CSV table of C-alpha atoms in Angstrom, one decimal:
chain,number,residue,atom,x,y,z
A,22,MET,CA,91.6,118.8,160.3
A,23,GLN,CA,88.5,120.2,161.9
A,24,ILE,CA,87.8,121.6,165.3
A,25,ARG,CA,84.2,121.6,166.3
A,26,LYS,CA,82.1,122.5,169.2
A,27,SER,CA,79.1,120.4,169.9
A,28,ARG,CA,76.4,119.5,172.5
A,29,GLY,CA,74.5,116.5,173.3
A,30,PRO,CA,71.3,114.0,175.3
A,31,SER,CA,71.8,111.8,179.7
A,32,ARG,CA,73.9,108.9,180.2
A,33,ARG,CA,71.5,107.9,182.8
A,34,ASP,CA,68.5,107.8,180.4
A,35,VAL,CA,70.2,105.4,178.0
A,36,ILE,CA,72.5,103.5,180.3
A,37,LYS,CA,70.6,100.3,179.8
A,38,THR,CA,70.9,100.5,176.1
A,39,ALA,CA,74.5,101.6,176.4
A,40,THR,CA,75.4,98.4,178.4
A,41,ALA,CA,73.1,95.8,176.8
A,42,ALA,CA,73.6,96.5,173.2
A,43,GLY,CA,76.9,95.5,171.6
A,44,ILE,CA,78.6,94.9,168.3
A,45,ALA,CA,81.6,92.4,168.2
A,46,ALA,CA,84.7,93.7,166.5
A,47,SER,CA,87.8,91.7,166.1
A,48,VAL,CA,90.9,93.8,167.1
A,49,GLY,CA,94.4,92.5,166.5
A,50,PRO,CA,97.8,94.0,167.2
A,51,PHE,CA,98.8,97.0,165.2
A,52,PHE,CA,102.1,97.9,163.9
A,53,HIS,CA,103.9,101.3,163.3
A,54,ALA,CA,105.3,100.0,160.0
A,55,THR,CA,101.8,99.7,158.6
A,56,PRO,CA,100.7,103.0,157.0
A,57,LEU,CA,97.1,104.1,157.4
A,58,SER,CA,94.9,104.5,154.5
A,59,ALA,CA,95.1,107.8,152.6
A,60,ALA,CA,91.3,108.1,152.9
A,61,SER,CA,91.3,107.7,156.7
A,62,THR,CA,89.3,109.9,159.1
A,63,LEU,CA,89.7,110.0,162.9
A,64,LYS,CA,87.1,111.5,164.9
A,65,ILE,CA,87.9,112.6,168.5
A,66,LEU,CA,85.6,113.8,171.3
A,67,GLN,CA,87.0,115.2,174.4
A,68,TRP,CA,86.5,118.2,176.7
A,69,SER,CA,87.3,121.8,176.5
A,70,HIS,CA,90.5,121.8,178.5
A,71,PHE,CA,90.5,124.1,181.6
A,72,VAL,CA,94.0,125.3,180.5
A,73,PRO,CA,93.3,126.6,177.0
A,74,ALA,CA,96.9,126.5,175.9
A,75,TYR,CA,96.6,122.7,176.0
A,76,ASP,CA,93.8,122.8,173.3
A,77,THR,CA,95.8,125.2,171.3
A,78,TRP,CA,98.6,122.8,171.2
A,79,PHE,CA,96.7,119.6,170.8
A,80,ASN,CA,94.2,121.0,168.0
A,81,THR,CA,96.4,123.2,166.1
A,82,GLU,CA,99.9,121.7,166.3
A,83,TYR,CA,99.9,118.0,167.5
A,84,VAL,CA,96.7,116.7,165.7
A,85,LYS,CA,97.6,118.6,162.5
A,86,LYS,CA,101.1,117.2,162.5
A,87,TRP,CA,99.9,113.7,163.2
A,88,GLY,CA,97.1,113.8,160.7
A,89,ALA,CA,99.6,114.8,157.9
A,90,GLU,CA,102.1,112.1,158.9
A,91,ASN,CA,99.4,109.4,158.7
A,92,ASP,CA,97.4,110.5,155.8
A,93,THR,CA,94.4,110.9,158.0
A,94,GLU,CA,91.7,113.7,158.4
A,95,VAL,CA,91.4,114.3,162.1
A,96,VAL,CA,88.2,115.8,163.5
A,97,VAL,CA,88.3,117.0,167.1
A,98,ASP,CA,85.1,117.9,168.9
A,99,ASN,CA,85.7,119.9,172.1
A,100,ILE,CA,82.7,120.0,174.5
A,101,ASN,CA,81.9,121.2,178.0
A,102,LEU,CA,82.9,118.4,180.4
A,103,ALA,CA,79.4,118.0,181.8
A,104,LEU,CA,78.2,117.1,178.3
A,105,ILE,CA,80.6,114.2,177.7
A,106,PRO,CA,78.5,111.5,179.5
A,107,SER,CA,75.2,112.2,177.7
A,108,ARG,CA,77.0,112.6,174.4
A,109,ALA,CA,78.7,109.2,174.9
A,110,ALA,CA,75.4,107.6,175.9
A,111,ALA,CA,73.8,108.9,172.7
A,112,GLU,CA,76.6,107.5,170.5
A,113,VAL,CA,76.3,104.0,172.0
A,114,SER,CA,72.5,104.2,171.7
A,115,ALA,CA,72.8,105.0,168.0
A,116,GLN,CA,75.8,102.6,167.5
A,117,GLN,CA,77.8,105.4,165.7
A,118,GLY,CA,79.9,108.4,166.5
A,119,HIS,CA,83.5,109.3,167.4
A,120,ASP,CA,86.4,106.9,167.1
A,121,LEU,CA,88.0,108.1,170.3
A,122,VAL,CA,86.2,109.5,173.3
A,123,MET,CA,87.9,110.9,176.3
A,124,PHE,CA,86.1,110.6,179.6
A,125,LEU,CA,87.1,112.5,182.9
A,126,SER,CA,86.3,109.7,185.2
A,127,PRO,CA,86.5,105.8,184.6
A,128,PRO,CA,83.7,104.8,182.2
A,129,SER,CA,83.5,101.2,183.3
A,130,VAL,CA,79.7,100.8,182.4
A,131,TYR,CA,80.7,100.9,178.8
A,132,GLU,CA,82.9,97.7,179.0
A,133,ASP,CA,80.9,95.7,176.6
A,134,GLN,CA,80.8,98.6,174.1
A,135,VAL,CA,84.6,99.3,173.8
A,136,VAL,CA,87.7,97.7,172.3
A,137,ASP,CA,90.1,96.1,174.8
A,138,MET,CA,92.9,98.4,175.2
A,139,LYS,CA,95.6,95.8,176.2
A,140,ASP,CA,97.5,96.2,172.9
A,141,VAL,CA,97.8,99.9,173.4
A,142,TYR,CA,99.0,99.4,176.9
A,143,ALA,CA,101.5,96.8,175.7
A,144,GLU,CA,102.9,98.8,173.0
A,145,CYS,CA,103.5,101.8,175.3
A,146,GLU,CA,105.0,99.6,178.0
A,147,LYS,CA,107.8,98.4,175.5
A,148,THR,CA,109.2,101.9,175.7
A,149,TYR,CA,108.1,103.4,178.8
A,150,GLY,CA,107.6,100.5,181.3
A,151,LYS,CA,104.5,99.8,183.3
A,152,PRO,CA,101.8,102.6,183.9
A,153,VAL,CA,101.2,103.9,187.3
A,154,ASP,CA,98.9,101.9,189.5
A,155,LEU,CA,96.3,104.8,189.4
A,156,ALA,CA,96.0,104.2,185.6
A,157,VAL,CA,95.4,100.5,186.0
A,158,LYS,CA,92.9,100.8,188.8
A,159,SER,CA,91.1,103.3,186.6
A,160,THR,CA,90.9,101.3,183.4
A,161,PHE,CA,91.2,97.6,184.0
A,162,ASN,CA,88.5,95.1,185.1
A,163,PRO,CA,90.3,92.2,187.0
A,164,LYS,CA,86.9,90.2,186.9
A,165,THR,CA,86.9,90.1,183.1
A,166,GLY,CA,90.4,90.6,182.3
A,167,LYS,CA,89.7,93.5,180.0
A,168,TYR,CA,91.2,97.1,179.7
A,169,PHE,CA,88.0,98.9,179.0
A,170,ALA,CA,89.9,102.3,178.6
A,171,PHE,CA,93.2,103.9,178.2
A,172,SER,CA,94.6,106.5,180.5
A,173,ASP,CA,97.3,108.8,179.3
A,174,SER,CA,97.2,111.1,182.1
A,175,PHE,CA,95.6,112.2,185.4
A,176,VAL,CA,95.2,115.6,187.1
A,177,PRO,CA,96.2,116.1,190.7
A,178,ASP,CA,93.7,117.7,193.0
A,179,PRO,CA,95.6,119.6,195.7
A,180,VAL,CA,94.2,122.1,198.2
A,181,ASN,CA,94.1,125.7,196.8
A,182,TYR,CA,94.1,128.2,199.6
A,183,ARG,CA,94.5,131.9,200.3
A,184,SER,CA,97.8,132.2,201.8
A,185,ASP,CA,97.0,135.7,203.2
A,186,LEU,CA,93.9,134.7,205.0
A,187,TRP,CA,95.3,131.5,206.4
A,188,GLY,CA,98.5,133.4,207.4
A,189,ASP,CA,96.4,135.8,209.4
A,190,ILE,CA,95.2,133.0,211.5
A,191,ALA,CA,98.6,131.5,211.7
A,192,MET,CA,97.3,128.1,210.2
A,193,THR,CA,97.7,126.0,207.1
A,194,PRO,CA,95.1,123.4,205.8
A,195,ASN,CA,97.2,120.3,206.6
A,196,THR,CA,94.4,118.2,207.9
A,197,TRP,CA,90.6,118.2,207.4
A,198,GLU,CA,90.1,119.3,210.9
A,199,ASP,CA,92.4,122.3,210.1
A,200,VAL,CA,90.2,123.1,207.1
A,201,ARG,CA,87.1,123.1,209.4
A,202,VAL,CA,88.6,124.9,212.2
A,203,GLY,CA,90.7,127.5,210.1
A,204,GLY,CA,87.9,127.8,207.6
A,205,LYS,CA,85.5,128.9,210.5
A,206,LYS,CA,87.9,131.4,211.9
A,207,ILE,CA,88.4,133.0,208.3
A,208,LYS,CA,84.6,133.1,207.7
A,209,ASP,CA,83.9,134.5,211.0
A,210,ALA,CA,86.6,137.2,210.7
A,211,THR,CA,86.2,138.1,207.0
A,212,GLY,CA,83.0,136.5,205.6
A,213,THR,CA,85.1,134.5,203.3
A,214,PRO,CA,83.9,130.9,203.2
A,215,VAL,CA,85.5,127.5,202.3
A,216,GLY,CA,84.4,126.6,198.8
A,217,ILE,CA,83.8,122.8,198.3
A,218,GLY,CA,81.0,121.7,196.2
A,219,LEU,CA,78.0,119.8,197.4
A,220,SER,CA,76.1,119.5,194.2
A,221,ALA,CA,75.6,117.1,191.2
A,222,GLU,CA,78.9,117.6,189.5
A,223,LEU,CA,82.3,116.1,189.1
A,224,ASP,CA,84.4,118.2,191.5
A,225,THR,CA,82.0,117.5,194.3
A,226,ALA,CA,82.0,113.6,193.6
A,227,MET,CA,85.8,113.7,193.8
A,228,ALA,CA,85.9,115.9,197.0
A,229,MET,CA,83.5,113.8,198.9
A,230,ARG,CA,85.3,110.7,198.1
A,231,ALA,CA,88.6,112.2,199.3
A,232,ILE,CA,87.1,113.0,202.6
A,233,MET,CA,85.4,109.6,202.9
A,234,TYR,CA,88.6,107.7,202.0
A,235,SER,CA,90.6,109.9,204.5
A,236,PHE,CA,88.2,109.0,207.2
A,237,GLY,CA,88.6,105.2,206.4
A,238,ALA,CA,85.2,105.0,204.6
A,239,HIS,CA,84.7,103.4,201.1
A,240,GLU,CA,82.1,102.5,198.7
A,241,GLN,CA,83.6,99.1,198.3
A,242,ASP,CA,86.5,96.8,199.5
A,243,GLU,CA,89.5,95.6,197.6
A,244,THR,CA,87.5,92.8,196.0
A,245,GLY,CA,84.4,95.0,195.0
A,246,ASN,CA,81.9,94.2,197.7
A,247,LEU,CA,79.8,97.1,198.8
A,248,THR,CA,80.9,98.8,202.2
A,249,ILE,CA,79.3,102.1,202.1
A,250,ASN,CA,77.3,101.6,205.2
A,251,SER,CA,80.0,101.9,207.9
A,252,PRO,CA,80.8,103.9,211.0
A,253,GLN,CA,83.6,105.6,209.1
A,254,THR,CA,80.9,106.8,206.5
A,255,VAL,CA,78.8,108.2,209.2
A,256,GLU,CA,81.8,110.0,210.8
A,257,ALA,CA,82.7,111.5,207.2
A,258,LEU,CA,79.1,112.8,206.9
A,259,LYS,CA,79.0,114.3,210.4
A,260,PHE,CA,82.3,116.1,209.5
A,261,VAL,CA,80.9,117.5,206.2
A,262,LYS,CA,77.8,118.6,208.0
A,263,ALA,CA,79.8,120.6,210.6
A,264,LEU,CA,82.2,122.0,207.8
A,265,PHE,CA,79.2,123.3,205.8
A,266,GLU,CA,77.6,124.9,208.9
A,267,GLU,CA,80.6,126.5,210.2
A,268,ALA,CA,82.8,127.5,207.3
A,269,MET,CA,80.6,127.3,204.0
A,270,THR,CA,77.6,128.9,202.4
A,271,PRO,CA,74.5,127.4,200.8
A,272,GLU,CA,75.7,128.6,197.2
A,273,VAL,CA,77.8,125.4,197.0
A,274,LEU,CA,74.8,123.4,196.7
A,275,ALA,CA,74.2,124.6,193.2
A,276,TRP,CA,77.9,124.7,192.0
A,277,ASP,CA,79.0,123.5,188.8
A,278,ALA,CA,82.6,122.1,188.1
A,279,SER,CA,83.9,125.6,187.3
A,280,SER,CA,82.5,127.4,190.3
A,281,ASN,CA,85.3,126.8,192.6
A,282,ASN,CA,87.7,128.2,190.1
A,283,ARG,CA,85.6,131.4,189.6
A,284,GLN,CA,85.1,131.8,193.4
A,285,MET,CA,88.7,131.6,194.3
A,286,LEU,CA,89.9,133.9,191.5
A,287,ALA,CA,87.2,136.4,192.5
A,288,GLY,CA,88.5,136.4,196.0
A,289,ARG,CA,85.3,134.9,197.4
A,290,SER,CA,86.6,131.6,198.9
A,291,SER,CA,89.4,130.9,201.4
A,292,LEU,CA,90.0,127.4,200.2
A,293,VAL,CA,88.9,125.1,197.3
A,294,LEU,CA,89.8,121.6,196.0
A,295,ASN,CA,90.9,121.9,192.5
A,296,ALA,CA,93.5,121.3,189.9
A,297,ILE,CA,96.1,124.0,189.2
A,298,SER,CA,93.8,125.5,186.6
A,299,VAL,CA,93.0,127.9,189.3
A,300,THR,CA,96.4,129.4,189.7
A,301,ARG,CA,97.1,129.0,186.0
A,302,THR,CA,94.2,131.0,184.9
A,303,GLY,CA,95.2,133.7,187.3
A,304,GLU,CA,98.8,133.8,186.0
A,305,ASN,CA,97.7,133.7,182.4
A,306,THR,CA,95.2,136.5,182.8
A,307,ASN,CA,97.4,138.6,185.0
A,308,LEU,CA,95.0,138.5,187.9
A,309,PRO,CA,96.9,139.7,191.0
A,310,ILE,CA,95.2,137.4,193.3
A,311,HIS,CA,97.1,134.4,191.9
A,312,GLU,CA,100.1,135.6,194.1
A,313,LYS,CA,97.9,134.9,197.2
A,314,ILE,CA,96.9,131.4,196.2
A,315,ALA,CA,99.0,128.6,197.6
A,316,LEU,CA,99.0,124.8,197.1
A,317,ALA,CA,98.9,122.0,199.6
A,318,LYS,CA,98.9,118.3,199.4
A,319,ALA,CA,95.5,116.5,199.9
A,320,ALA,CA,94.3,117.1,203.4
A,321,GLU,CA,94.9,114.3,206.0
A,322,GLY,CA,92.0,112.7,207.7
A,323,PRO,CA,91.7,110.6,210.8
A,324,VAL,CA,92.9,107.5,208.9
A,325,ARG,CA,95.2,108.7,206.1
A,326,ARG,CA,96.3,111.5,203.8
A,327,ILE,CA,94.7,110.8,200.5
A,328,GLY,CA,93.0,112.5,197.6
A,329,LEU,CA,91.3,111.8,194.3
A,330,GLU,CA,92.7,112.7,190.9
A,331,HIS,CA,90.8,116.0,189.8
A,332,VAL,CA,90.0,114.3,186.6
A,333,MET,CA,91.2,110.9,185.1
A,334,ASP,CA,91.7,111.1,181.4
A,335,CYS,CA,90.3,107.8,180.1
A,336,TYR,CA,90.0,107.1,176.3
A,337,VAL,CA,87.8,104.6,174.9
A,338,ILE,CA,87.6,103.2,171.4
A,339,TRP,CA,83.9,102.2,170.5
A,340,LYS,CA,83.6,98.7,168.9
A,341,PHE,CA,81.5,100.5,166.3
A,342,SER,CA,84.4,102.9,165.6
A,343,GLN,CA,85.2,103.3,161.9
A,344,ASN,CA,89.0,103.6,162.5
A,345,ILE,CA,90.0,101.3,165.3
A,346,LYS,CA,93.5,100.9,164.1
A,347,GLY,CA,94.0,104.5,163.5
A,348,ALA,CA,92.6,105.2,167.0
A,349,GLN,CA,95.0,102.8,168.6
A,350,LYS,CA,98.0,104.2,166.7
A,351,PHE,CA,97.0,107.7,167.7
A,352,LEU,CA,97.2,106.9,171.4
A,353,VAL,CA,100.5,105.2,171.2
A,354,ASP,CA,102.0,108.1,169.1
A,355,TYR,CA,100.4,110.5,171.8
A,356,ILE,CA,102.2,108.8,174.6
A,357,ASN,CA,105.5,109.1,172.5
A,358,ASN,CA,104.9,112.8,172.6
A,359,PHE,CA,103.5,113.1,176.2
A,360,GLY,CA,106.6,115.0,177.3
A,361,VAL,CA,105.5,117.8,175.1
A,362,ALA,CA,101.8,117.4,176.1
A,363,PHE,CA,102.8,117.9,179.9
A,364,LYS,CA,104.4,121.3,179.2
A,365,ALA,CA,101.6,122.4,177.0
A,366,SER,CA,99.2,121.6,179.7
A,367,GLN,CA,101.3,123.7,181.9
A,368,PHE,CA,101.8,120.8,184.3
A,369,TYR,CA,98.0,120.1,184.5
A,370,ASN,CA,98.1,116.7,182.9
A,371,PHE,CA,100.4,114.3,184.8
A,372,PRO,CA,101.7,111.2,182.9
A,373,CYS,CA,100.4,107.8,183.5
A,374,PHE,CA,103.6,106.5,182.1
A,375,ALA,CA,106.0,108.3,184.5
A,376,ASN,CA,109.0,107.7,182.1
A,377,THR,CA,107.4,109.9,179.4
A,378,VAL,CA,108.3,112.8,181.6
A,379,PRO,CA,111.6,111.6,183.5
A,380,ASP,CA,112.4,115.3,184.7
A,381,LEU,CA,109.0,116.0,186.1
A,382,LYS,CA,110.1,116.8,189.7
A,383,GLU,CA,112.7,119.1,188.3
A,384,LEU,CA,110.1,120.8,186.1
A,385,VAL,CA,107.6,121.5,188.8
A,386,ALA,CA,110.1,122.7,191.2
A,387,THR,CA,110.3,125.9,189.7
A,388,ASP,CA,108.2,127.9,187.3
A,389,ALA,CA,108.7,131.3,185.6
A,390,LYS,CA,104.9,132.4,186.1
A,391,ALA,CA,104.5,131.1,189.6
A,392,VAL,CA,104.8,133.2,192.7
A,393,PRO,CA,106.7,131.9,194.5
A,394,PRO,CA,108.4,130.1,191.8
A,395,ASP,CA,108.3,126.7,193.7
A,396,LYS,CA,104.5,126.9,194.2
A,397,TYR,CA,104.0,123.7,192.1
A,398,SER,CA,106.6,121.7,193.9
A,399,VAL,CA,104.0,120.4,196.2
A,400,LEU,CA,103.0,118.0,193.2
A,401,GLN,CA,106.4,116.3,193.3
A,402,ASP,CA,105.1,113.3,195.4
A,403,VAL,CA,101.5,113.4,194.1
A,404,LEU,CA,101.4,109.6,193.6
A,405,ASP,CA,102.0,109.2,197.3
A,406,TRP,CA,98.5,110.6,198.1
A,407,ALA,CA,96.5,110.4,194.8
A,408,THR,CA,94.2,107.4,194.3
A,409,ASN,CA,91.4,106.1,192.0
A,410,VAL,CA,87.7,106.3,192.2
A,411,GLY,CA,86.7,103.1,193.9
A,412,TYR,CA,89.6,102.8,196.2
A,413,PRO,CA,90.8,100.4,197.5
A,414,GLY,CA,89.3,98.3,194.7
A,415,TYR,CA,89.2,98.9,191.0
A,416,SER,CA,86.9,101.6,189.1
A,417,ASN,CA,84.3,99.0,188.1
A,418,ALA,CA,80.9,99.3,186.5
A,419,ALA,CA,79.0,99.6,189.8
A,420,ILE,CA,81.3,102.3,191.1
A,421,ASP,CA,80.9,104.2,187.7
A,422,GLU,CA,77.1,103.9,187.8
A,423,ALA,CA,76.9,105.3,191.3
A,424,PHE,CA,79.3,108.0,190.4
A,425,GLY,CA,77.3,109.0,187.3
A,426,ASN,CA,74.1,109.1,189.4
A,427,TRP,CA,75.8,111.3,191.9
A,428,THR,CA,74.7,108.9,194.7
A,429,LEU,CA,77.4,110.1,197.2
A,430,ASN,CA,77.0,113.7,196.2
A,431,THR,CA,73.4,113.5,197.1
A,432,MET,CA,74.0,111.6,200.5
A,433,PHE,CA,76.4,114.4,201.6
A,434,ALA,CA,74.2,117.2,200.5
A,435,LYS,CA,71.2,115.9,202.4
A,436,VAL,CA,73.1,115.5,205.6
A,437,ALA,CA,74.9,118.8,205.3
A,438,THR,CA,71.6,120.7,205.0
A,439,GLY,CA,69.9,118.8,207.7
A,440,TYR,CA,67.4,116.9,205.2
A,441,ASP,CA,68.6,113.6,206.6
A,442,THR,CA,70.5,112.3,209.5
A,443,PRO,CA,73.9,110.6,208.7
A,444,GLU,CA,72.6,107.3,209.6
A,445,ASP,CA,69.4,107.6,207.4
A,446,ALA,CA,71.4,109.0,204.5
A,447,VAL,CA,74.0,106.3,204.5
A,448,ALA,CA,71.1,103.7,204.7
A,449,MET,CA,69.3,105.2,201.8
A,450,ALA,CA,72.5,105.5,199.7
A,451,GLU,CA,73.3,101.7,200.6
A,452,LYS,CA,70.0,100.6,199.4
A,453,ALA,CA,70.3,102.4,196.0
A,454,MET,CA,73.8,101.0,195.6
A,455,GLN,CA,72.8,97.4,196.5
A,456,ALA,CA,70.6,97.4,193.5
A,457,ILE,CA,73.4,98.7,191.4
A,458,TRP,CA,75.9,96.3,192.7
A,459,ALA,CA,73.4,93.3,192.2
A,460,LYS,CA,72.8,94.3,188.5
A,461,TRP,CA,76.5,94.4,187.7
A,462,LYS,CA,77.2,91.1,189.7
A,463,GLU,CA,74.5,89.4,187.7
A,464,ARG,CA,76.2,90.5,184.4
A,465,GLY,CA,79.5,89.1,185.6
A,466,MET,CA,81.2,92.5,185.7
A,467,ILE,CA,82.2,92.6,189.2
């Protein structure tokens, strides 16, 4: 087995090639009784996990064991999460690359380039039952009837906040209005701001959608029709402008996906939206501040309490893969071992097949490293408030392209900084998204 680090060119630059080109491949059912060839190689591309212990388990234990059992040389390339879209686009443009590629949000624009994952889902369902709705909404296109990806897991995105600072003002961040009001009080008193990104990166994209959805605003309706230009979107934009002006600082305009982690662990933010990698990093590196970081459910807005997954693990198998059968089998076998994966991720990766971790609520109810030990129990009902990109519809190709172009990130940042009014910003976003929606409707994808 080989573990490699690599870099790579912009999904946006080659998206036309990525979606127009295509090599047909016939993919039939696979069977566990059929051994893979002794000469097999399986190449996997995925991110460098935010909880390093997971990569240690996956790369040096699980993959090594699976490769030996299946007479397969497994090559794992771990890269920075921001490089995955451009690397995937380059592989599609070249029509060669990895057998398995893991995206961190639904890669719907590549539907014509990937193997249908229905057989993988069906095989897993035999043992574990149906996947959670979040997985289906993130990997299935009801228009074409194709599973363009397979999701093994998702990562909850709770509120991480400083219990000491919020305790001093006798508040908790239960609602978005609490975040604004309490965040302003803390900033005025201590100079410590709220840390929610407003830049061209993954965490911002998830956070802005969480706010939108909680205000009753959406990019689309249940059937995929564009609905971004609404009074609810305008209200969400007004709220983010107020939050930025009253409780934040301009540095969030240049954040990357790990900035909120760093800021919170350095004691420079009173609240961030992030996975539990923040507190796990503090625990694993013995930073005293981790004892002051508490977790809360996704904040409630005027319409509902709802949050996005922090990342949505979505594996694809390219049609030009050299080992389609091996890639399919790897995913099924991985789900059979997901109970171990969940623990190796230190509760970061939540199962899309709930029955793979039947004791999940008990596991997160108490933790030897956490202070207090029940810190992670807030995640017990995560499926009650976590949703998919594109809610209330499916994560279709138009949603994916707008997500990858950071259309909503830009809309919110322009309003927050006073560059555009909420009404002008949403009108401009709508115009850009209309062109995206028209393109994918013409191609029969939505």
